[in-house]
Amino acid sequence: MTRVAVLGCGYVGLELCRQLDTDVVGVRRSDAGIRAIEETGATAVRADVTDADALEAVPDADVVVFAASSGGRGAEAAREVYVEGQRTTLEHFAGRADPPERYVYTSSTGVYGDHGGGWVDEETTLSPVTEKTEVLAEAETVALEGAADRGVDGTVARFGGLYGPDRYRLERYVEGPVTEGYLNMVHRDDAAGAVRFLIEADAARGEVVVVVDDEPVEKWAFADWLAGQCGAPAPPKRTVEERLEEGVSEAVRRRLTTSKRCSNDKLRGLGYDFRYPTYREGYRAAISAWSGAE
């Protein structure tokens, strides 16, 4: 039986543990993280991806999934986890007597930068606009080239904006104000499902795959749809210029002025079948819960 080690069992990693029908080892650093892994039915191991000695506790695996998080902190914390942590992880596992065949790194569509609302895919040149997304782009190189240099086939799963249980953020859109721009989203279950699919189908070795749903949506249109579904009035709206006039940090300014629509044609072409192909299906449970609470 194939063994998969999931390093960093957070929002997506835990769901991946739940979905994989094989021998799964989940890795976290905290007591609460270990308990969360055990609740999925996976084997839980305490280790830190930045500590090669700690990684000794993780058993050999056929596939290693690097889904660790920097905890929403800045660029330096991101570099420590995504770049240095990956290098440590790859060197450690590739150096074993029984190294993994595959390595999957979960990245972000933030690496694209601004494309004026145009379409982007796996062939689009990356143009990250913040220090953190520059780190994420570098981390993708580590995942692909660093793995290949060590004889392991790397894959990058480039996630759009994650949503799902505990992350629907309905109030933000229903109550507003909502700033214009495109949303490229993927439900947590499909983010994990796509990684599961790539492993089980033995697909996209040495490649990048964009993991987003079928329909990028403009935030104003999405907010109006959500409000209508929830029986609420359309929320107030702001242009990017109006938001910038309020005074924002440089990092927020760069995010606000970044616009793109991400294509999932490659993932669809590989054969992945979405559980929630658009936000309409993905938000049904949240809308029902909202309406029931009113």
mmCIF file of C-alpha atoms in Angstrom:
data_model
loop_
_atom_site.group_PDB
_atom_site.id
_atom_site.type_symbol
_atom_site.label_atom_id
_atom_site.label_comp_id
_atom_site.label_asym_id
_atom_site.label_seq_id
_atom_site.Cartn_x
_atom_site.Cartn_y
_atom_site.Cartn_z
ATOM 1 C CA MET A 1 0.000 0.000 0.000
ATOM 2 C CA THR A 2 1.217 3.487 -0.864
ATOM 3 C CA ARG A 3 2.204 5.572 2.149
ATOM 4 C CA VAL A 4 1.687 9.327 2.025
ATOM 5 C CA ALA A 5 3.285 11.698 4.532
ATOM 6 C CA VAL A 6 1.441 15.017 4.847
ATOM 7 C CA LEU A 7 3.760 17.598 6.380
ATOM 8 C CA GLY A 8 1.691 20.420 7.833
ATOM 9 C CA CYS A 9 -1.843 19.224 8.512
ATOM 10 C CA GLY A 10 -3.720 22.480 8.610
ATOM 11 C CA TYR A 11 -6.876 23.473 6.775
ATOM 12 C CA VAL A 12 -6.160 21.508 3.592
ATOM 13 C CA GLY A 13 -3.751 18.946 5.026
ATOM 14 C CA LEU A 14 -6.284 17.580 7.499
ATOM 15 C CA GLU A 15 -8.885 17.237 4.765
ATOM 16 C CA LEU A 16 -6.314 15.430 2.602
ATOM 17 C CA CYS A 17 -5.735 12.997 5.456
ATOM 18 C CA ARG A 18 -9.486 12.382 5.586
ATOM 19 C CA GLN A 19 -9.759 11.802 1.845
ATOM 20 C CA LEU A 20 -6.772 9.573 1.145
ATOM 21 C CA ASP A 21 -7.680 5.892 1.059
ATOM 22 C CA THR A 22 -4.225 4.609 1.878
ATOM 23 C CA ASP A 23 -1.599 4.589 4.645
ATOM 24 C CA VAL A 24 -1.395 8.256 5.754
ATOM 25 C CA VAL A 25 0.995 9.893 8.186
ATOM 26 C CA GLY A 26 0.197 13.440 9.279
ATOM 27 C CA VAL A 27 2.829 15.748 10.742
ATOM 28 C CA ARG A 28 2.266 18.698 13.084
ATOM 29 C CA ARG A 29 4.219 20.419 15.859
ATOM 30 C CA SER A 30 1.581 21.062 18.527
ATOM 31 C CA ASP A 31 -0.483 18.897 20.867
ATOM 32 C CA ALA A 32 -3.679 20.279 19.327
ATOM 33 C CA GLY A 33 -2.348 19.509 15.851
ATOM 34 C CA ILE A 34 -1.544 15.926 16.806
ATOM 35 C CA ARG A 35 -5.057 15.444 18.183
ATOM 36 C CA ALA A 36 -6.585 16.891 14.996
ATOM 37 C CA ILE A 37 -4.606 14.439 12.864
ATOM 38 C CA GLU A 38 -5.633 11.496 15.027
ATOM 39 C CA GLU A 39 -9.281 12.493 14.580
ATOM 40 C CA THR A 40 -8.921 12.000 10.801
ATOM 41 C CA GLY A 41 -7.800 8.403 11.301
ATOM 42 C CA ALA A 42 -4.260 9.083 10.085
ATOM 43 C CA THR A 43 -1.116 8.258 12.037
ATOM 44 C CA ALA A 44 0.091 11.399 13.822
ATOM 45 C CA VAL A 45 3.768 12.316 14.187
ATOM 46 C CA ARG A 46 5.203 15.369 15.911
ATOM 47 C CA ALA A 47 7.929 17.065 13.870
ATOM 48 C CA ASP A 48 9.058 20.422 12.493
ATOM 49 C CA VAL A 49 9.806 20.742 8.765
ATOM 50 C CA THR A 50 12.690 23.111 9.522
ATOM 51 C CA ASP A 51 14.391 20.560 11.803
ATOM 52 C CA ALA A 52 16.076 17.638 10.020
ATOM 53 C CA ASP A 53 16.591 15.745 13.278
ATOM 54 C CA ALA A 54 12.883 16.033 14.130
ATOM 55 C CA LEU A 55 11.959 14.689 10.696
ATOM 56 C CA GLU A 56 13.650 11.413 11.631
ATOM 57 C CA ALA A 57 10.432 10.577 13.501
ATOM 58 C CA VAL A 58 8.475 10.516 10.230
ATOM 59 C CA PRO A 59 8.427 7.032 8.657
ATOM 60 C CA ASP A 60 9.495 6.415 5.055
ATOM 61 C CA ALA A 61 6.854 7.410 2.529
ATOM 62 C CA ASP A 62 6.231 6.892 -1.169
ATOM 63 C CA VAL A 63 4.793 10.413 -1.472
ATOM 64 C CA VAL A 64 5.602 13.456 0.634
ATOM 65 C CA VAL A 65 3.136 16.356 0.597
ATOM 66 C CA PHE A 66 4.534 19.658 1.882
ATOM 67 C CA ALA A 67 1.486 21.613 3.084
ATOM 68 C CA ALA A 68 3.097 23.441 5.990
ATOM 69 C CA SER A 69 2.043 27.012 6.756
ATOM 70 C CA SER A 70 3.995 30.040 7.936
ATOM 71 C CA GLY A 71 0.965 31.043 10.000
ATOM 72 C CA GLY A 72 0.038 34.135 8.014
ATOM 73 C CA ARG A 73 3.217 35.933 9.079
ATOM 74 C CA GLY A 74 5.533 38.001 6.897
ATOM 75 C CA ALA A 75 8.082 37.268 4.205
ATOM 76 C CA GLU A 76 10.877 36.160 6.531
ATOM 77 C CA ALA A 77 8.664 33.604 8.267
ATOM 78 C CA ALA A 78 7.482 32.436 4.841
ATOM 79 C CA ARG A 79 11.077 31.997 3.679
ATOM 80 C CA GLU A 80 11.927 29.989 6.799
ATOM 81 C CA VAL A 81 9.091 27.528 6.157
ATOM 82 C CA TYR A 82 8.525 27.442 2.393
ATOM 83 C CA VAL A 83 12.095 27.797 1.145
ATOM 84 C CA GLU A 84 14.407 26.655 3.929
ATOM 85 C CA GLY A 85 11.902 24.168 5.328
ATOM 86 C CA GLN A 86 11.410 22.607 1.911
ATOM 87 C CA ARG A 87 15.145 22.360 1.328
ATOM 88 C CA THR A 88 15.569 20.676 4.704
ATOM 89 C CA THR A 89 12.669 18.327 3.975
ATOM 90 C CA LEU A 90 13.852 17.385 0.502
ATOM 91 C CA GLU A 91 17.436 16.832 1.600
ATOM 92 C CA HIS A 92 16.282 14.711 4.502
ATOM 93 C CA PHE A 93 13.822 12.455 2.683
ATOM 94 C CA ALA A 94 15.852 12.149 -0.529
ATOM 95 C CA GLY A 95 18.853 11.125 1.538
ATOM 96 C CA ARG A 96 17.086 8.151 3.079
ATOM 97 C CA ALA A 97 17.793 4.576 2.068
ATOM 98 C CA ASP A 98 14.181 4.388 0.847
ATOM 99 C CA PRO A 99 13.437 7.861 -0.538
ATOM 100 C CA PRO A 100 10.014 8.990 -1.788
ATOM 101 C CA GLU A 101 9.125 8.771 -5.467
ATOM 102 C CA ARG A 102 6.986 11.902 -5.440
ATOM 103 C CA TYR A 103 6.869 15.233 -3.692
ATOM 104 C CA VAL A 104 3.912 17.656 -3.781
ATOM 105 C CA TYR A 105 4.130 21.281 -2.667
ATOM 106 C CA THR A 106 0.993 23.366 -2.102
ATOM 107 C CA SER A 107 1.552 26.894 -3.407
ATOM 108 C CA SER A 108 -0.619 29.930 -4.178
ATOM 109 C CA THR A 109 -1.949 31.741 -7.245
ATOM 110 C CA GLY A 110 -0.577 34.879 -5.599
ATOM 111 C CA VAL A 111 2.655 34.198 -7.502
ATOM 112 C CA TYR A 112 1.079 35.516 -10.731
ATOM 113 C CA GLY A 113 0.959 39.177 -9.814
ATOM 114 C CA ASP A 114 -1.130 41.605 -11.858
ATOM 115 C CA HIS A 115 -2.548 40.703 -15.272
ATOM 116 C CA GLY A 116 -5.179 43.388 -15.579
ATOM 117 C CA GLY A 117 -8.028 40.931 -15.126
ATOM 118 C CA GLY A 118 -6.727 38.695 -17.917
ATOM 119 C CA TRP A 119 -6.556 34.917 -17.877
ATOM 120 C CA VAL A 120 -3.526 33.080 -16.499
ATOM 121 C CA ASP A 121 -2.560 29.403 -16.485
ATOM 122 C CA GLU A 122 0.429 27.151 -15.860
ATOM 123 C CA GLU A 123 2.330 28.643 -18.804
ATOM 124 C CA THR A 124 1.944 32.264 -17.684
ATOM 125 C CA THR A 125 5.140 33.982 -16.553
ATOM 126 C CA LEU A 126 5.117 34.647 -12.825
ATOM 127 C CA SER A 127 5.265 38.237 -11.612
ATOM 128 C CA PRO A 128 4.853 38.309 -7.814
ATOM 129 C CA VAL A 129 4.266 41.785 -6.404
ATOM 130 C CA THR A 130 4.904 41.372 -2.662
ATOM 131 C CA GLU A 131 7.906 40.062 -0.744
ATOM 132 C CA LYS A 132 5.866 37.110 0.455
ATOM 133 C CA THR A 133 4.678 36.090 -3.016
ATOM 134 C CA GLU A 134 8.256 36.434 -4.257
ATOM 135 C CA VAL A 135 9.183 33.882 -1.592
ATOM 136 C CA LEU A 136 6.345 31.624 -2.756
ATOM 137 C CA ALA A 137 7.624 31.767 -6.327
ATOM 138 C CA GLU A 138 11.109 30.832 -5.132
ATOM 139 C CA ALA A 139 9.610 27.991 -3.108
ATOM 140 C CA GLU A 140 8.023 26.562 -6.253
ATOM 141 C CA THR A 141 11.475 26.388 -7.849
ATOM 142 C CA VAL A 142 12.738 24.514 -4.811
ATOM 143 C CA ALA A 143 9.835 22.079 -5.066
ATOM 144 C CA LEU A 144 10.416 21.307 -8.742
ATOM 145 C CA GLU A 145 14.130 21.771 -9.398
ATOM 146 C CA GLY A 146 15.280 20.944 -5.873
ATOM 147 C CA ALA A 147 13.315 17.711 -5.925
ATOM 148 C CA ALA A 148 14.544 16.791 -9.415
ATOM 149 C CA ASP A 149 18.164 17.412 -8.379
ATOM 150 C CA ARG A 150 17.646 14.825 -5.645
ATOM 151 C CA GLY A 151 15.986 12.252 -7.907
ATOM 152 C CA VAL A 152 12.422 12.911 -6.760
ATOM 153 C CA ASP A 153 9.524 13.954 -9.012
ATOM 154 C CA GLY A 154 8.105 17.222 -7.708
ATOM 155 C CA THR A 155 4.636 18.655 -8.326
ATOM 156 C CA VAL A 156 3.328 22.122 -7.457
ATOM 157 C CA ALA A 157 -0.394 22.451 -6.701
ATOM 158 C CA ARG A 158 -1.061 26.188 -7.017
ATOM 159 C CA PHE A 159 -4.166 26.963 -4.919
ATOM 160 C CA GLY A 160 -6.568 29.845 -5.419
ATOM 161 C CA GLY A 161 -8.341 31.440 -2.464
ATOM 162 C CA LEU A 162 -9.418 28.741 -0.052
ATOM 163 C CA TYR A 163 -12.894 28.696 1.451
ATOM 164 C CA GLY A 164 -15.135 26.165 3.154
ATOM 165 C CA PRO A 165 -16.112 25.195 6.706
ATOM 166 C CA ASP A 166 -14.996 27.926 9.149
ATOM 167 C CA ARG A 167 -13.764 30.047 6.228
ATOM 168 C CA TYR A 168 -16.854 31.186 4.352
ATOM 169 C CA ARG A 169 -16.579 34.813 5.588
ATOM 170 C CA LEU A 170 -20.171 35.569 4.621
ATOM 171 C CA GLU A 171 -20.330 38.708 6.764
ATOM 172 C CA ARG A 172 -17.491 40.288 4.805
ATOM 173 C CA TYR A 173 -19.436 40.071 1.556
ATOM 174 C CA VAL A 174 -23.047 40.299 2.744
ATOM 175 C CA GLU A 175 -22.502 43.311 4.998
ATOM 176 C CA GLY A 176 -19.696 44.976 2.997
ATOM 177 C CA PRO A 177 -18.255 47.272 1.978
ATOM 178 C CA VAL A 178 -16.803 45.209 -0.876
ATOM 179 C CA THR A 179 -13.819 46.344 -2.934
ATOM 180 C CA GLU A 180 -13.808 45.516 -6.638
ATOM 181 C CA GLY A 181 -11.579 42.811 -8.154
ATOM 182 C CA TYR A 182 -11.654 39.164 -9.177
ATOM 183 C CA LEU A 183 -11.911 36.183 -6.860
ATOM 184 C CA ASN A 184 -10.213 32.917 -7.882
ATOM 185 C CA MET A 185 -11.500 30.395 -5.379
ATOM 186 C CA VAL A 186 -11.409 26.715 -4.540
ATOM 187 C CA HIS A 187 -13.338 24.905 -1.826
ATOM 188 C CA ARG A 188 -11.185 23.202 0.797
ATOM 189 C CA ASP A 189 -12.566 19.791 -0.189
ATOM 190 C CA ASP A 190 -11.513 20.308 -3.805
ATOM 191 C CA ALA A 191 -8.101 21.686 -2.867
ATOM 192 C CA ALA A 192 -7.434 18.486 -0.948
ATOM 193 C CA GLY A 193 -9.289 16.449 -3.571
ATOM 194 C CA ALA A 194 -7.069 17.746 -6.353
ATOM 195 C CA VAL A 195 -3.910 16.760 -4.466
ATOM 196 C CA ARG A 196 -5.412 13.351 -3.736
ATOM 197 C CA PHE A 197 -6.280 12.987 -7.417
ATOM 198 C CA LEU A 198 -2.782 13.948 -8.594
ATOM 199 C CA ILE A 199 -1.314 11.328 -6.282
ATOM 200 C CA GLU A 200 -3.775 8.551 -7.070
ATOM 201 C CA ALA A 201 -3.754 9.211 -10.832
ATOM 202 C CA ASP A 202 0.050 9.520 -10.820
ATOM 203 C CA ALA A 203 -0.417 12.770 -12.738
ATOM 204 C CA ALA A 204 1.651 15.948 -13.263
ATOM 205 C CA ARG A 205 5.053 14.657 -12.203
ATOM 206 C CA GLY A 206 7.538 17.493 -12.557
ATOM 207 C CA GLU A 207 4.725 19.942 -13.340
ATOM 208 C CA VAL A 208 2.636 22.785 -11.958
ATOM 209 C CA VAL A 209 -1.152 22.464 -11.731
ATOM 210 C CA VAL A 210 -3.438 25.412 -10.987
ATOM 211 C CA VAL A 211 -6.129 24.396 -8.494
ATOM 212 C CA VAL A 212 -9.120 26.731 -8.780
ATOM 213 C CA ASP A 213 -12.785 26.151 -9.536
ATOM 214 C CA ASP A 214 -14.500 26.667 -12.886
ATOM 215 C CA GLU A 215 -15.562 30.270 -12.503
ATOM 216 C CA PRO A 216 -13.493 33.255 -11.375
ATOM 217 C CA VAL A 217 -15.984 35.890 -10.238
ATOM 218 C CA GLU A 218 -15.907 39.651 -9.770
ATOM 219 C CA LYS A 219 -16.234 40.487 -6.064
ATOM 220 C CA TRP A 220 -19.141 42.878 -6.554
ATOM 221 C CA ALA A 221 -21.127 40.282 -8.499
ATOM 222 C CA PHE A 222 -20.276 37.604 -5.936
ATOM 223 C CA ALA A 223 -21.328 39.837 -3.039
ATOM 224 C CA ASP A 224 -24.629 40.725 -4.739
ATOM 225 C CA TRP A 225 -25.343 37.042 -5.414
ATOM 226 C CA LEU A 226 -24.559 36.087 -1.814
ATOM 227 C CA ALA A 227 -26.708 38.886 -0.441
ATOM 228 C CA GLY A 228 -29.599 37.832 -2.651
ATOM 229 C CA GLN A 229 -29.273 34.211 -1.565
ATOM 230 C CA CYS A 230 -29.237 35.288 2.077
ATOM 231 C CA GLY A 231 -32.222 37.618 1.674
ATOM 232 C CA ALA A 232 -30.100 40.672 2.423
ATOM 233 C CA PRO A 233 -29.823 43.976 0.530
ATOM 234 C CA ALA A 234 -26.911 44.446 -1.862
ATOM 235 C CA PRO A 235 -23.867 45.525 0.175
ATOM 236 C CA PRO A 236 -22.067 48.859 -0.240
ATOM 237 C CA LYS A 237 -19.194 48.789 -2.726
ATOM 238 C CA ARG A 238 -15.885 50.569 -3.226
ATOM 239 C CA THR A 239 -13.549 50.939 -6.148
ATOM 240 C CA VAL A 240 -9.863 50.193 -5.718
ATOM 241 C CA GLU A 241 -9.167 53.926 -5.880
ATOM 242 C CA GLU A 242 -11.631 54.629 -3.067
ATOM 243 C CA ARG A 243 -10.078 51.943 -0.899
ATOM 244 C CA LEU A 244 -6.566 53.255 -1.526
ATOM 245 C CA GLU A 245 -7.656 56.755 -0.533
ATOM 246 C CA GLU A 246 -8.528 55.379 2.910
ATOM 247 C CA GLY A 247 -4.875 54.623 3.503
ATOM 248 C CA VAL A 248 -3.535 51.064 3.395
ATOM 249 C CA SER A 249 -0.185 49.341 3.846
ATOM 250 C CA GLU A 250 2.088 48.798 0.870
ATOM 251 C CA ALA A 251 1.378 45.060 0.922
ATOM 252 C CA VAL A 252 -2.391 45.674 0.875
ATOM 253 C CA ARG A 253 -2.006 48.257 -1.893
ATOM 254 C CA ARG A 254 -0.185 45.729 -4.050
ATOM 255 C CA ARG A 255 -2.836 43.098 -3.459
ATOM 256 C CA LEU A 256 -5.623 45.525 -4.295
ATOM 257 C CA THR A 257 -4.000 46.460 -7.589
ATOM 258 C CA THR A 258 -3.458 42.837 -8.602
ATOM 259 C CA SER A 259 -6.130 41.349 -10.876
ATOM 260 C CA LYS A 260 -6.278 38.065 -12.785
ATOM 261 C CA ARG A 261 -8.536 35.162 -13.709
ATOM 262 C CA CYS A 262 -7.043 31.699 -13.202
ATOM 263 C CA SER A 263 -7.842 28.826 -15.554
ATOM 264 C CA ASN A 264 -8.309 25.254 -14.317
ATOM 265 C CA ASP A 265 -8.238 23.768 -17.827
ATOM 266 C CA LYS A 266 -5.169 21.660 -17.067
ATOM 267 C CA LEU A 267 -6.629 20.117 -13.912
ATOM 268 C CA ARG A 268 -9.923 19.462 -15.692
ATOM 269 C CA GLY A 269 -8.025 17.982 -18.647
ATOM 270 C CA LEU A 270 -6.192 15.584 -16.350
ATOM 271 C CA GLY A 271 -9.579 14.260 -15.279
ATOM 272 C CA TYR A 272 -10.337 15.827 -11.926
ATOM 273 C CA ASP A 273 -14.067 16.065 -11.166
ATOM 274 C CA PHE A 274 -14.908 18.940 -8.820
ATOM 275 C CA ARG A 275 -17.184 18.387 -5.867
ATOM 276 C CA TYR A 276 -17.925 22.131 -5.908
ATOM 277 C CA PRO A 277 -17.357 23.368 -9.474
ATOM 278 C CA THR A 278 -18.322 26.973 -8.648
ATOM 279 C CA TYR A 279 -19.021 29.158 -5.628
ATOM 280 C CA ARG A 280 -22.756 28.536 -6.146
ATOM 281 C CA GLU A 281 -22.412 24.899 -5.071
ATOM 282 C CA GLY A 282 -19.652 25.634 -2.577
ATOM 283 C CA TYR A 283 -21.612 28.203 -0.580
ATOM 284 C CA ARG A 284 -24.902 26.294 -0.300
ATOM 285 C CA ALA A 285 -24.182 24.985 3.198
ATOM 286 C CA ALA A 286 -23.055 28.397 4.439
ATOM 287 C CA ILE A 287 -26.117 30.132 2.988
ATOM 288 C CA SER A 288 -28.420 27.564 4.583
ATOM 289 C CA ALA A 289 -26.708 28.055 7.943
ATOM 290 C CA TRP A 290 -26.943 31.850 7.623
ATOM 291 C CA SER A 291 -30.606 31.725 6.689
ATOM 292 C CA GLY A 292 -31.363 29.341 9.535
ATOM 293 C CA ALA A 293 -29.712 31.671 12.020
ATOM 294 C CA GLU A 294 -31.683 34.722 10.870
#
